C-alpha angles and dihedrals in degrees: 000000000000137000142171117232137177104253102178139358128186142166125249089253092059111040124159115247120236114242115245089236092064105091099176109038092172093063116087118259113235128197139159128223118201124205118189124203125166106311097338134083125205118201124199112198112200124197113189124202137153126253094261093246119123095237089056095210097152133047121199130197127209106213124198124178133196134169135208139170120266109241108143115088091225092056091046090054091051091049091051091049092050093051095047102036093094094051113099116207114248093239090060091053094047107113111263091214090063090050086061091047093049093048089050088050090055091047091056091044089057089044094062094036089060092042100051098041089082091058088063099035092048090075097064091032093056090050092050096046098033096239118173122216092267092056090045090053090049091052093047092050095046089079089066093055091073094032089059094054098059105046101094093022091054091054093049091046093049091050090050105044102016136264096265095064095042097048091044090051091049095052094048092045097051092041091056091046090050092052091049094052097093091049092050093048092055092048093055146280097285091055092049092050090050094050092048089050090050089052089054090054090059095046092044093070094048100084097045091046092049092050090049096052096041092049088061099040106037122068118232091250091061100035098097093051093046093050091047090053094048093048089048085062089064092054094044088047088059089049092051094045094047093045099048101034096073091048093051092045092050094048104034108010132260097290090064091069093062095041095050098042093045093053092058091070092068091056092051092046092055092055092042093055093053100040109030133079128180093238138004090252090065096053111093093188097053111122116244095237092054091047089053092049094050094047094043094051100039125097107241113223129184111237115266109246100171130022116222096219094170093053093045095050092046093065117095093212089059091055090045087057093048096046093044092050090054093049092046097049094047091069095035096054093044090056091044096054105026105036096094090050090051091051091048099044102034106025093035094229117158122237095273094045091048091056095045096048091048088063095069098065092049092049087052090052093051090053099041094047091061091041091052091050091052092048093048094049090047093052092050092048089053093057105266111140119256089236092057092046093051092048093048095048095045092046088057088047090056107034095040095061091040092056096047094045090055089056094058092081091054102047119100103198135056090233092059090046090054090049091051090051091049093049091046094055093037092060089040089064091065084080088081087075092041123045095359090060095042098081093074091041098060102030115012094174093049099036091119092054092047090049089052092049098047094039089051087059088047092052091050087056088054093049096047097033096051093046093042091052090058090049093047092050090049091055104020142010143280090263088064090051092053093045091059091050092048091050092054092046090055092047091050091051092055095046093046096051093045102047112016125100138181094214125099110262099169126047 
């Protein structure tokens, strides 16, 4: 089949220029176009020439087509390439911002895996080294010594050099400290305390760095979901650590927990280096449409040059946030570090059972945190004020754990005790939609500073609460431990409802 078609027409004012590489412009230009379909190939051979007139205003093409079956392997391969060249793999179309979120999720999963493994390993370690409850409490609290030092400093560092470098540093630092824990324990108690404090330094920068990098990558419309997923990594990290630690200890001894968990950080760090960037502007492979989406839906903020400490500390809602964070974390960190010991001493579970039953409360937290976030966003979208939503969610986060902890002294079976623990921590997770979301409500530009301030108070609760629990158990009972936690929950409820707000108080 052949035909003659008009290929191009132009006016004298707009003539195409001949390319320098064309040596004989008068000779016709020939080319072939291949179309592949099933097992056949159709070729269109095009011969281009001008109209023969001197002004050269029209160019014609003589088109001939022919078809043949594809039999040669080389031609089949070319046909396959031609048919699939326009298909983009799904992993290349997956949003890069959610790659950052998922990697942050895994970082926080490793964070709590490395944190809770000591709560299981401390049982055989205390038997081997003859540690009493006071020493155990000192060891458990030593983690918070380093964790306390890097809250505000980690936020400032992340704002200065970028969240990628700070979070990567944190994971590598605490992973190395985790792997060195067995060596330090055999050298002596001072070395163990120092290594646990070093581990806290690494984990202390994780939350400020995560907030820094997500604030740049995730649009406002997706921020609640992304934060809920990342914080779920903490809870599932506790689940993973508590589930696998007893198995590793039983099979390979307690040092294996620290060696195996610590080595996982190097795997994560390798992926993080190759995939993550501190901001979308630094990622050369980010697709233009995703860049446009992130920039269009992000709240632009001028960089903070000076921090008005006097103004911040003069606001009652800021102190409500700080005090409530302290009251909340006292109970949370006691359950995090002492729950396996409670199961072993009071409920008479063995090491394996203690680790397995500790999993249920953390699974409950992972579920209820996301549930609470969905409920809070729904209430706001239906017209309820942000202040009312924050007070409702945090009140549940305080009074729920307080109620279920008071029931522990009245239950008669281990199963009911485990259910009370699960319900206590499940309602505790509603705080993610209460005080943990309040930093950006009241001071969006200084939310990092507020997080550092309130989380510092929360870490102090971990330091004093974990050590005080060991002292109370040495001189009292578990009922006394829970009474202190309930008292602080009630105090936090009163302070939060009197002084907190969901409105912006600092610009």
